[in-house]
Each structure stands twice: as structure tokens, then as C-alpha cells.
Amino acid sequence: MPVEELRKSKMMVHLLDALDAGQDIGHYGKLTFAMIARHFMEEDELISYLQKAPDCSETDAKALFQQVQGKDYNPPKRDRILEWQQQQDFPICPDANDPDACNVYKELEFPEHVYEHISSYYAHKSET
């Protein structure tokens, strides 16, 4: 089950549980969730989860999904998550003091094309 796969990440458990409880996880919490969950959930399931946030309508959830999918965003690295967390009240990373926390690349296994996309980005960056 895709949600169970996401539960291998403590941060994603934190976000899933907060959404299930109807909490406002903030803009960057929803963005982080969408950037990661899109690799494990069907579009309808992801949109349904986003809508559990009190400030997220179906239209908002669909727009966020389409933005993330359309731009083919890679899951954010830990540093980016912590940076985003500073810009909102909700703690995206539940244990920011743990240097191993919120590193979804260690906790989850993404489809191969995610890793290929990252490799090609760094190869291109090193050429410039």
C-alpha cells in the first residue's frame, strides 16, 4: 500500500498524521508532502490527503499537484526542508536537531528516474 511505504519516513509519518488530524501543515509542508508523496500515491489519493489541511480546497490541492508534477520536482533534500520550515509555524521535520532526520533519500526508495534526474542535473552543473 503506497501510504504504508511513505510511513518508512518519520517525517512523512509526521505529515500524514497531521493531515489525518486536520492540522494546517503550512504551505511548505504541503509542498514537501506533494513532492515526495507523488512518487508513492495516485493523484486522487494525494489530492485527498492535501485536502485534509483546513486551508486546502480541492482546487488548491489539484493546483499544487499539477505544479509539482508539471515541473517534475525532485523530493527536497533535508537542508531545503529545514530552510522551508523556518518560513512557517508548522514543523515539517519533527526532529530538526537530529542530523539524520528528514533525509527522505535515506528513508525511502524512489523510482529510478528520480535518481537519474538528480545525476543528470549534477553532471550538467559540473559542465558549466
PDB file of N, CA and C in Angstrom, residues 31-71:
ATOM      1  N   LEU A  31       3.788  21.422   0.202  1.00  0.00           N
ATOM      2  CA  LEU A  31       4.692  21.292  -0.941  1.00  0.00           C
ATOM      3  C   LEU A  31       5.627  20.101  -0.744  1.00  0.00           C
ATOM      4  N   THR A  32       6.231  19.995   0.412  1.00  0.00           N
ATOM      5  CA  THR A  32       7.117  18.871   0.725  1.00  0.00           C
ATOM      6  C   THR A  32       6.364  17.548   0.595  1.00  0.00           C
ATOM      7  N   PHE A  33       5.171  17.505   1.180  1.00  0.00           N
ATOM      8  CA  PHE A  33       4.358  16.297   1.108  1.00  0.00           C
ATOM      9  C   PHE A  33       4.091  15.904  -0.348  1.00  0.00           C
ATOM     10  N   ALA A  34       3.673  16.867  -1.143  1.00  0.00           N
ATOM     11  CA  ALA A  34       3.339  16.584  -2.553  1.00  0.00           C
ATOM     12  C   ALA A  34       4.566  16.147  -3.344  1.00  0.00           C
ATOM     13  N   MET A  35       5.713  16.801  -3.105  1.00  0.00           N
ATOM     14  CA  MET A  35       6.930  16.477  -3.844  1.00  0.00           C
ATOM     15  C   MET A  35       7.397  15.052  -3.567  1.00  0.00           C
ATOM     16  N   ILE A  36       7.122  14.556  -2.385  1.00  0.00           N
ATOM     17  CA  ILE A  36       7.539  13.208  -2.009  1.00  0.00           C
ATOM     18  C   ILE A  36       6.437  12.194  -2.316  1.00  0.00           C
ATOM     19  N   ALA A  37       5.233  12.484  -1.867  1.00  0.00           N
ATOM     20  CA  ALA A  37       4.132  11.527  -1.971  1.00  0.00           C
ATOM     21  C   ALA A  37       3.740  11.214  -3.411  1.00  0.00           C
ATOM     22  N   ARG A  38       3.999  12.120  -4.334  1.00  0.00           N
ATOM     23  CA  ARG A  38       3.592  11.874  -5.724  1.00  0.00           C
ATOM     24  C   ARG A  38       4.283  10.646  -6.320  1.00  0.00           C
ATOM     25  N   HIS A  39       5.387  10.241  -5.714  1.00  0.00           N
ATOM     26  CA  HIS A  39       6.113   9.063  -6.189  1.00  0.00           C
ATOM     27  C   HIS A  39       5.559   7.760  -5.593  1.00  0.00           C
ATOM     28  N   PHE A  40       4.625   7.892  -4.650  1.00  0.00           N
ATOM     29  CA  PHE A  40       4.100   6.717  -3.954  1.00  0.00           C
ATOM     30  C   PHE A  40       2.577   6.601  -4.018  1.00  0.00           C
ATOM     31  N   MET A  41       1.899   7.685  -4.343  1.00  0.00           N
ATOM     32  CA  MET A  41       0.438   7.709  -4.335  1.00  0.00           C
ATOM     33  C   MET A  41      -0.101   8.052  -5.710  1.00  0.00           C
ATOM     34  N   GLU A  42      -1.309   7.616  -5.964  1.00  0.00           N
ATOM     35  CA  GLU A  42      -2.032   8.051  -7.148  1.00  0.00           C
ATOM     36  C   GLU A  42      -2.472   9.504  -6.929  1.00  0.00           C
ATOM     37  N   GLU A  43      -2.688  10.196  -8.010  1.00  0.00           N
ATOM     38  CA  GLU A  43      -3.077  11.611  -7.952  1.00  0.00           C
ATOM     39  C   GLU A  43      -4.281  11.845  -7.038  1.00  0.00           C
ATOM     40  N   ASP A  44      -5.329  11.059  -7.190  1.00  0.00           N
ATOM     41  CA  ASP A  44      -6.548  11.264  -6.392  1.00  0.00           C
ATOM     42  C   ASP A  44      -6.288  11.096  -4.896  1.00  0.00           C
ATOM     43  N   GLU A  45      -5.471  10.112  -4.543  1.00  0.00           N
ATOM     44  CA  GLU A  45      -5.171   9.882  -3.129  1.00  0.00           C
ATOM     45  C   GLU A  45      -4.350  11.032  -2.558  1.00  0.00           C
ATOM     46  N   LEU A  46      -3.378  11.502  -3.309  1.00  0.00           N
ATOM     47  CA  LEU A  46      -2.548  12.615  -2.854  1.00  0.00           C
ATOM     48  C   LEU A  46      -3.404  13.874  -2.676  1.00  0.00           C
ATOM     49  N   ILE A  47      -4.259  14.149  -3.634  1.00  0.00           N
ATOM     50  CA  ILE A  47      -5.135  15.322  -3.553  1.00  0.00           C
ATOM     51  C   ILE A  47      -6.072  15.206  -2.346  1.00  0.00           C
ATOM     52  N   SER A  48      -6.583  14.018  -2.097  1.00  0.00           N
ATOM     53  CA  SER A  48      -7.449  13.807  -0.930  1.00  0.00           C
ATOM     54  C   SER A  48      -6.706  14.082   0.368  1.00  0.00           C
ATOM     55  N   TYR A  49      -5.464  13.645   0.444  1.00  0.00           N
ATOM     56  CA  TYR A  49      -4.667  13.918   1.649  1.00  0.00           C
ATOM     57  C   TYR A  49      -4.431  15.407   1.828  1.00  0.00           C
ATOM     58  N   LEU A  50      -4.066  16.100   0.769  1.00  0.00           N
ATOM     59  CA  LEU A  50      -3.825  17.545   0.874  1.00  0.00           C
ATOM     60  C   LEU A  50      -5.073  18.281   1.349  1.00  0.00           C
ATOM     61  N   GLN A  51      -6.231  17.821   0.913  1.00  0.00           N
ATOM     62  CA  GLN A  51      -7.492  18.474   1.280  1.00  0.00           C
ATOM     63  C   GLN A  51      -7.825  18.319   2.761  1.00  0.00           C
ATOM     64  N   LYS A  52      -7.135  17.448   3.467  1.00  0.00           N
ATOM     65  CA  LYS A  52      -7.374  17.300   4.899  1.00  0.00           C
ATOM     66  C   LYS A  52      -6.855  18.502   5.673  1.00  0.00           C
ATOM     67  N   ALA A  53      -5.950  19.267   5.061  1.00  0.00           N
ATOM     68  CA  ALA A  53      -5.478  20.511   5.680  1.00  0.00           C
ATOM     69  C   ALA A  53      -6.634  21.513   5.626  1.00  0.00           C
ATOM     70  N   PRO A  54      -6.871  22.235   6.713  1.00  0.00           N
ATOM     71  CA  PRO A  54      -8.050  23.103   6.764  1.00  0.00           C
ATOM     72  C   PRO A  54      -8.084  24.227   5.727  1.00  0.00           C
ATOM     73  N   ASP A  55      -6.939  24.608   5.223  1.00  0.00           N
ATOM     74  CA  ASP A  55      -6.892  25.724   4.272  1.00  0.00           C
ATOM     75  C   ASP A  55      -6.691  25.263   2.828  1.00  0.00           C
ATOM     76  N   CYS A  56      -6.918  23.979   2.557  1.00  0.00           N
ATOM     77  CA  CYS A  56      -6.613  23.445   1.241  1.00  0.00           C
ATOM     78  C   CYS A  56      -7.869  22.880   0.571  1.00  0.00           C
ATOM     79  N   SER A  57      -8.402  23.635  -0.359  1.00  0.00           N
ATOM     80  CA  SER A  57      -9.580  23.191  -1.106  1.00  0.00           C
ATOM     81  C   SER A  57      -9.162  22.171  -2.160  1.00  0.00           C
ATOM     82  N   GLU A  58     -10.130  21.562  -2.779  1.00  0.00           N
ATOM     83  CA  GLU A  58      -9.837  20.622  -3.862  1.00  0.00           C
ATOM     84  C   GLU A  58      -9.101  21.329  -4.992  1.00  0.00           C
ATOM     85  N   THR A  59      -9.517  22.549  -5.294  1.00  0.00           N
ATOM     86  CA  THR A  59      -8.868  23.338  -6.349  1.00  0.00           C
ATOM     87  C   THR A  59      -7.411  23.613  -5.994  1.00  0.00           C
ATOM     88  N   ASP A  60      -7.176  24.003  -4.737  1.00  0.00           N
ATOM     89  CA  ASP A  60      -5.802  24.275  -4.275  1.00  0.00           C
ATOM     90  C   ASP A  60      -4.941  23.013  -4.342  1.00  0.00           C
ATOM     91  N   ALA A  61      -5.509  21.896  -3.891  1.00  0.00           N
ATOM     92  CA  ALA A  61      -4.768  20.628  -3.882  1.00  0.00           C
ATOM     93  C   ALA A  61      -4.424  20.188  -5.299  1.00  0.00           C
ATOM     94  N   LYS A  62      -5.384  20.318  -6.212  1.00  0.00           N
ATOM     95  CA  LYS A  62      -5.125  19.942  -7.605  1.00  0.00           C
ATOM     96  C   LYS A  62      -4.069  20.846  -8.228  1.00  0.00           C
ATOM     97  N   ALA A  63      -4.141  22.137  -7.931  1.00  0.00           N
ATOM     98  CA  ALA A  63      -3.160  23.087  -8.479  1.00  0.00           C
ATOM     99  C   ALA A  63      -1.756  22.766  -7.979  1.00  0.00           C
ATOM    100  N   LEU A  64      -1.631  22.457  -6.699  1.00  0.00           N
ATOM    101  CA  LEU A  64      -0.320  22.114  -6.148  1.00  0.00           C
ATOM    102  C   LEU A  64       0.206  20.831  -6.781  1.00  0.00           C
ATOM    103  N   PHE A  65      -0.651  19.836  -6.898  1.00  0.00           N
ATOM    104  CA  PHE A  65      -0.234  18.589  -7.529  1.00  0.00           C
ATOM    105  C   PHE A  65       0.224  18.842  -8.967  1.00  0.00           C
ATOM    106  N   GLN A  66      -0.554  19.598  -9.715  1.00  0.00           N
ATOM    107  CA  GLN A  66      -0.205  19.865 -11.110  1.00  0.00           C
ATOM    108  C   GLN A  66       1.100  20.646 -11.229  1.00  0.00           C
ATOM    109  N   GLN A  67       1.342  21.574 -10.303  1.00  0.00           N
ATOM    110  CA  GLN A  67       2.601  22.324 -10.299  1.00  0.00           C
ATOM    111  C   GLN A  67       3.778  21.381 -10.068  1.00  0.00           C
ATOM    112  N   VAL A  68       3.677  20.554  -9.042  1.00  0.00           N
ATOM    113  CA  VAL A  68       4.768  19.641  -8.683  1.00  0.00           C
ATOM    114  C   VAL A  68       4.997  18.614  -9.791  1.00  0.00           C
ATOM    115  N   GLN A  69       3.914  18.073 -10.312  1.00  0.00           N
ATOM    116  CA  GLN A  69       4.005  17.067 -11.370  1.00  0.00           C
ATOM    117  C   GLN A  69       4.508  17.704 -12.669  1.00  0.00           C
ATOM    118  N   GLY A  70       3.946  18.860 -13.012  1.00  0.00           N
ATOM    119  CA  GLY A  70       4.292  19.525 -14.266  1.00  0.00           C
ATOM    120  C   GLY A  70       5.748  19.958 -14.327  1.00  0.00           C
ATOM    121  N   LYS A  71       6.287  20.390 -13.193  1.00  0.00           N
ATOM    122  CA  LYS A  71       7.692  20.820 -13.152  1.00  0.00           C
ATOM    123  C   LYS A  71       8.615  19.660 -12.791  1.00  0.00           C
TER     124      LYS A  71
END
